[in-house]
Amino acid sequence: MGRPKNQTARREALVDAAGRAIAERGLEGLRIKDIAAEAGMSAGSVLYYYPEMDELVLEVHRGAVERYLAARQDDSDGVADPVERLRALIGGGLPTGAADPQHSLLYELHRRADRSVGHAALMASLFAREVALYTTVLEIGAAAKAFTLTESPADLARNLVALEDGYGLHIVSRNTRLTPDEARRLILGYARVVTGCADL
């Protein structure tokens, strides 16, 4: 019974190591030996657990999406006031800077979406679930009369996620003309207009 637990732990360690290697080096030219070095294992051990690099990279993507969504959920859960909840969501959706490991990893992995059904599904799922987070808070705010929405909650939510994604890409791409604080200010400005809430 101990061996399956050990194998699960090894697989998880490899996924974590591969995520670090991808965030540091990118996907282009990523080698088994890079992942092995990061994990403190032999290349043969990596291949034993993941004979196909694509399978390992897909697991990294899956884990990164789930961790990111859990963090976003935590940012807004327990915040009763819809204005503060929307502010918290906007604050948590942007990279902290060019070296933000979580966002850098996600943007790098999303590049596989045009060549892989699995990666495309993960990217689409992330978008849909982020939209759902925003839609919920916008609906709650509208019901509480805190927001007067200019469009449907779902459409506004899609735009908020798209703004985060677009600004986030510039931030991790080291665009020195756009800081995380400036991006947050711009998104909050949009949110004020479309919710009619001057307190955002």
CSV table of C-alpha atoms in Angstrom, one decimal:
chain,number,residue,atom,x,y,z
A,1,MET,CA,0.0,0.0,0.0
A,2,GLY,CA,3.0,2.3,0.6
A,3,ARG,CA,4.2,2.2,-3.0
A,4,PRO,CA,1.1,3.9,-4.7
A,5,LYS,CA,1.4,6.8,-2.2
A,6,ASN,CA,5.1,7.1,-3.0
A,7,GLN,CA,4.4,7.1,-6.7
A,8,THR,CA,1.7,9.8,-6.3
A,9,ALA,CA,4.2,11.9,-4.3
A,10,ARG,CA,6.9,11.4,-7.0
A,11,ARG,CA,4.5,12.4,-9.8
A,12,GLU,CA,3.4,15.5,-7.8
A,13,ALA,CA,7.1,16.4,-7.2
A,14,LEU,CA,7.8,16.0,-10.9
A,15,VAL,CA,4.8,18.2,-11.9
A,16,ASP,CA,6.0,20.9,-9.4
A,17,ALA,CA,9.6,20.6,-10.8
A,18,ALA,CA,8.4,20.8,-14.4
A,19,GLY,CA,6.3,23.9,-13.5
A,20,ARG,CA,9.4,25.6,-12.1
A,21,ALA,CA,11.5,24.7,-15.1
A,22,ILE,CA,8.9,26.0,-17.5
A,23,ALA,CA,8.5,29.2,-15.6
A,24,GLU,CA,12.3,29.8,-15.5
A,25,ARG,CA,13.2,28.5,-19.0
A,26,GLY,CA,10.0,28.5,-21.1
A,27,LEU,CA,8.7,25.7,-23.1
A,28,GLU,CA,11.0,26.1,-26.1
A,29,GLY,CA,13.9,23.8,-25.7
A,30,LEU,CA,12.7,22.4,-22.4
A,31,ARG,CA,14.5,19.1,-21.8
A,32,ILE,CA,13.9,16.1,-19.6
A,33,LYS,CA,17.3,16.7,-17.9
A,34,ASP,CA,16.1,20.2,-16.9
A,35,ILE,CA,13.1,18.7,-15.1
A,36,ALA,CA,15.2,16.0,-13.6
A,37,ALA,CA,17.7,18.5,-12.2
A,38,GLU,CA,14.9,20.6,-10.8
A,39,ALA,CA,13.3,17.5,-9.1
A,40,GLY,CA,16.6,16.1,-7.9
A,41,MET,CA,16.0,12.9,-9.9
A,42,SER,CA,17.5,11.1,-12.8
A,43,ALA,CA,16.2,11.6,-16.3
A,44,GLY,CA,15.3,7.9,-16.3
A,45,SER,CA,13.1,8.5,-13.3
A,46,VAL,CA,11.3,11.3,-15.0
A,47,LEU,CA,10.7,9.1,-18.1
A,48,TYR,CA,9.5,6.2,-15.9
A,49,TYR,CA,6.7,8.4,-14.5
A,50,TYR,CA,6.0,10.4,-17.6
A,51,PRO,CA,7.2,8.6,-20.8
A,52,GLU,CA,5.7,11.5,-22.8
A,53,MET,CA,6.8,15.1,-22.1
A,54,ASP,CA,3.5,16.3,-23.4
A,55,GLU,CA,1.6,14.4,-20.7
A,56,LEU,CA,3.8,16.0,-18.0
A,57,VAL,CA,3.3,19.5,-19.5
A,58,LEU,CA,-0.4,19.0,-19.6
A,59,GLU,CA,-0.4,18.0,-15.9
A,60,VAL,CA,1.6,21.1,-15.1
A,61,HIS,CA,-1.0,23.2,-16.9
A,62,ARG,CA,-3.9,21.5,-15.1
A,63,GLY,CA,-2.3,22.0,-11.7
A,64,ALA,CA,-1.5,25.7,-12.5
A,65,VAL,CA,-5.1,26.4,-13.5
A,66,GLU,CA,-6.5,24.8,-10.4
A,67,ARG,CA,-4.1,26.6,-8.1
A,68,TYR,CA,-4.7,30.0,-9.8
A,69,LEU,CA,-8.5,29.6,-9.6
A,70,ALA,CA,-8.3,28.5,-5.9
A,71,ALA,CA,-6.3,31.6,-5.1
A,72,ARG,CA,-8.8,33.8,-7.0
A,73,GLN,CA,-11.7,32.2,-5.2
A,74,ASP,CA,-9.9,32.8,-1.8
A,75,ASP,CA,-9.5,36.4,-2.7
A,76,SER,CA,-13.2,37.0,-2.9
A,77,ASP,CA,-14.7,34.3,-0.7
A,78,GLY,CA,-15.9,35.7,2.6
A,79,VAL,CA,-16.1,39.3,1.4
A,80,ALA,CA,-19.8,40.1,1.8
A,81,ASP,CA,-19.8,43.7,0.3
A,82,PRO,CA,-20.0,43.4,-3.5
A,83,VAL,CA,-18.0,46.5,-4.1
A,84,GLU,CA,-15.1,45.2,-1.9
A,85,ARG,CA,-15.5,41.8,-3.5
A,86,LEU,CA,-15.2,43.1,-7.0
A,87,ARG,CA,-12.2,45.2,-5.9
A,88,ALA,CA,-10.6,42.0,-4.5
A,89,LEU,CA,-11.2,40.1,-7.7
A,90,ILE,CA,-9.6,42.8,-9.8
A,91,GLY,CA,-6.7,43.0,-7.5
A,92,GLY,CA,-6.0,39.3,-7.6
A,93,GLY,CA,-6.3,38.8,-11.4
A,94,LEU,CA,-3.0,40.6,-12.4
A,95,PRO,CA,0.6,39.6,-12.1
A,96,THR,CA,2.6,41.2,-9.3
A,97,GLY,CA,5.3,42.0,-11.8
A,98,ALA,CA,7.3,40.6,-14.8
A,99,ALA,CA,8.7,37.8,-12.7
A,100,ASP,CA,5.4,36.6,-11.2
A,101,PRO,CA,5.8,32.8,-11.4
A,102,GLN,CA,2.2,31.9,-11.4
A,103,HIS,CA,1.2,34.2,-14.3
A,104,SER,CA,4.4,33.6,-16.2
A,105,LEU,CA,3.7,29.8,-16.1
A,106,LEU,CA,0.1,30.2,-17.2
A,107,TYR,CA,0.9,32.5,-20.1
A,108,GLU,CA,3.7,30.1,-21.2
A,109,LEU,CA,1.4,27.1,-21.0
A,110,HIS,CA,-1.5,28.8,-22.8
A,111,ARG,CA,0.8,29.0,-25.9
A,112,ARG,CA,0.2,25.3,-26.4
A,113,ALA,CA,-3.6,25.8,-26.9
A,114,ASP,CA,-3.3,26.2,-30.6
A,115,ARG,CA,-1.6,22.8,-31.0
A,116,SER,CA,-3.3,20.8,-28.3
A,117,VAL,CA,-6.9,20.0,-27.6
A,118,GLY,CA,-6.0,19.4,-23.9
A,119,HIS,CA,-4.3,22.7,-23.4
A,120,ALA,CA,-7.0,24.5,-25.3
A,121,ALA,CA,-9.7,22.9,-23.0
A,122,LEU,CA,-7.7,24.1,-19.9
A,123,MET,CA,-7.4,27.6,-21.2
A,124,ALA,CA,-11.1,27.8,-22.1
A,125,SER,CA,-12.0,26.3,-18.7
A,126,LEU,CA,-9.9,28.9,-16.9
A,127,PHE,CA,-11.6,31.7,-18.8
A,128,ALA,CA,-15.1,30.4,-18.2
A,129,ARG,CA,-14.5,29.9,-14.5
A,130,GLU,CA,-13.0,33.4,-14.1
A,131,VAL,CA,-16.0,34.8,-15.9
A,132,ALA,CA,-18.3,32.9,-13.5
A,133,LEU,CA,-16.5,34.5,-10.5
A,134,TYR,CA,-17.0,38.0,-12.0
A,135,THR,CA,-20.6,37.3,-13.1
A,136,THR,CA,-21.6,36.2,-9.6
A,137,VAL,CA,-20.2,39.3,-7.9
A,138,LEU,CA,-21.8,41.6,-10.5
A,139,GLU,CA,-25.2,39.9,-10.1
A,140,ILE,CA,-25.0,40.1,-6.3
A,141,GLY,CA,-24.0,43.8,-6.6
A,142,ALA,CA,-26.9,44.5,-9.0
A,143,ALA,CA,-29.4,42.7,-6.8
A,144,ALA,CA,-28.1,44.7,-3.8
A,145,LYS,CA,-28.5,48.0,-5.8
A,146,ALA,CA,-24.7,48.6,-5.4
A,147,PHE,CA,-24.2,48.4,-9.1
A,148,THR,CA,-26.2,49.7,-12.1
A,149,LEU,CA,-24.9,47.6,-14.9
A,150,THR,CA,-24.5,48.9,-18.4
A,151,GLU,CA,-24.6,45.4,-20.0
A,152,SER,CA,-25.4,41.9,-18.9
A,153,PRO,CA,-23.3,40.6,-16.0
A,154,ALA,CA,-21.8,37.9,-18.2
A,155,ASP,CA,-20.7,40.3,-21.0
A,156,LEU,CA,-19.1,42.6,-18.4
A,157,ALA,CA,-17.4,39.7,-16.7
A,158,ARG,CA,-15.9,38.6,-20.1
A,159,ASN,CA,-14.5,42.1,-20.6
A,160,LEU,CA,-13.0,42.2,-17.1
A,161,VAL,CA,-11.2,38.9,-17.6
A,162,ALA,CA,-10.1,40.0,-21.1
A,163,LEU,CA,-8.7,43.2,-19.7
A,164,GLU,CA,-6.8,41.3,-17.0
A,165,ASP,CA,-5.4,38.8,-19.5
A,166,GLY,CA,-4.3,41.6,-21.9
A,167,TYR,CA,-2.7,43.8,-19.3
A,168,GLY,CA,-1.2,40.7,-17.6
A,169,LEU,CA,0.5,39.6,-20.8
A,170,HIS,CA,2.1,43.0,-21.1
A,171,ILE,CA,3.3,42.9,-17.5
A,172,VAL,CA,4.9,39.5,-17.7
A,173,SER,CA,6.4,40.5,-21.1
A,174,ARG,CA,8.3,43.3,-19.3
A,175,ASN,CA,6.5,46.2,-20.9
A,176,THR,CA,8.0,49.0,-18.8
A,177,ARG,CA,5.2,51.4,-19.7
A,178,LEU,CA,2.6,49.3,-17.8
A,179,THR,CA,2.9,48.5,-14.1
A,180,PRO,CA,0.6,46.3,-12.2
A,181,ASP,CA,-0.7,49.3,-10.3
A,182,GLU,CA,-1.4,51.2,-13.5
A,183,ALA,CA,-3.2,48.1,-15.0
A,184,ARG,CA,-5.3,47.8,-11.8
A,185,ARG,CA,-6.2,51.5,-11.9
A,186,LEU,CA,-7.3,51.1,-15.6
A,187,ILE,CA,-9.5,48.1,-14.9
A,188,LEU,CA,-11.0,49.7,-11.9
A,189,GLY,CA,-11.8,52.7,-14.0
A,190,TYR,CA,-13.6,50.5,-16.5
A,191,ALA,CA,-15.4,48.8,-13.7
A,192,ARG,CA,-16.6,52.1,-12.3
A,193,VAL,CA,-18.1,53.1,-15.6
A,194,VAL,CA,-19.9,49.8,-16.3
A,195,THR,CA,-21.2,49.3,-12.8
A,196,GLY,CA,-22.1,53.0,-12.1
A,197,CYS,CA,-20.3,52.5,-8.7
A,198,ALA,CA,-18.0,55.5,-7.9
A,199,ASP,CA,-16.7,53.7,-4.8
A,200,LEU,CA,-14.6,51.2,-6.8
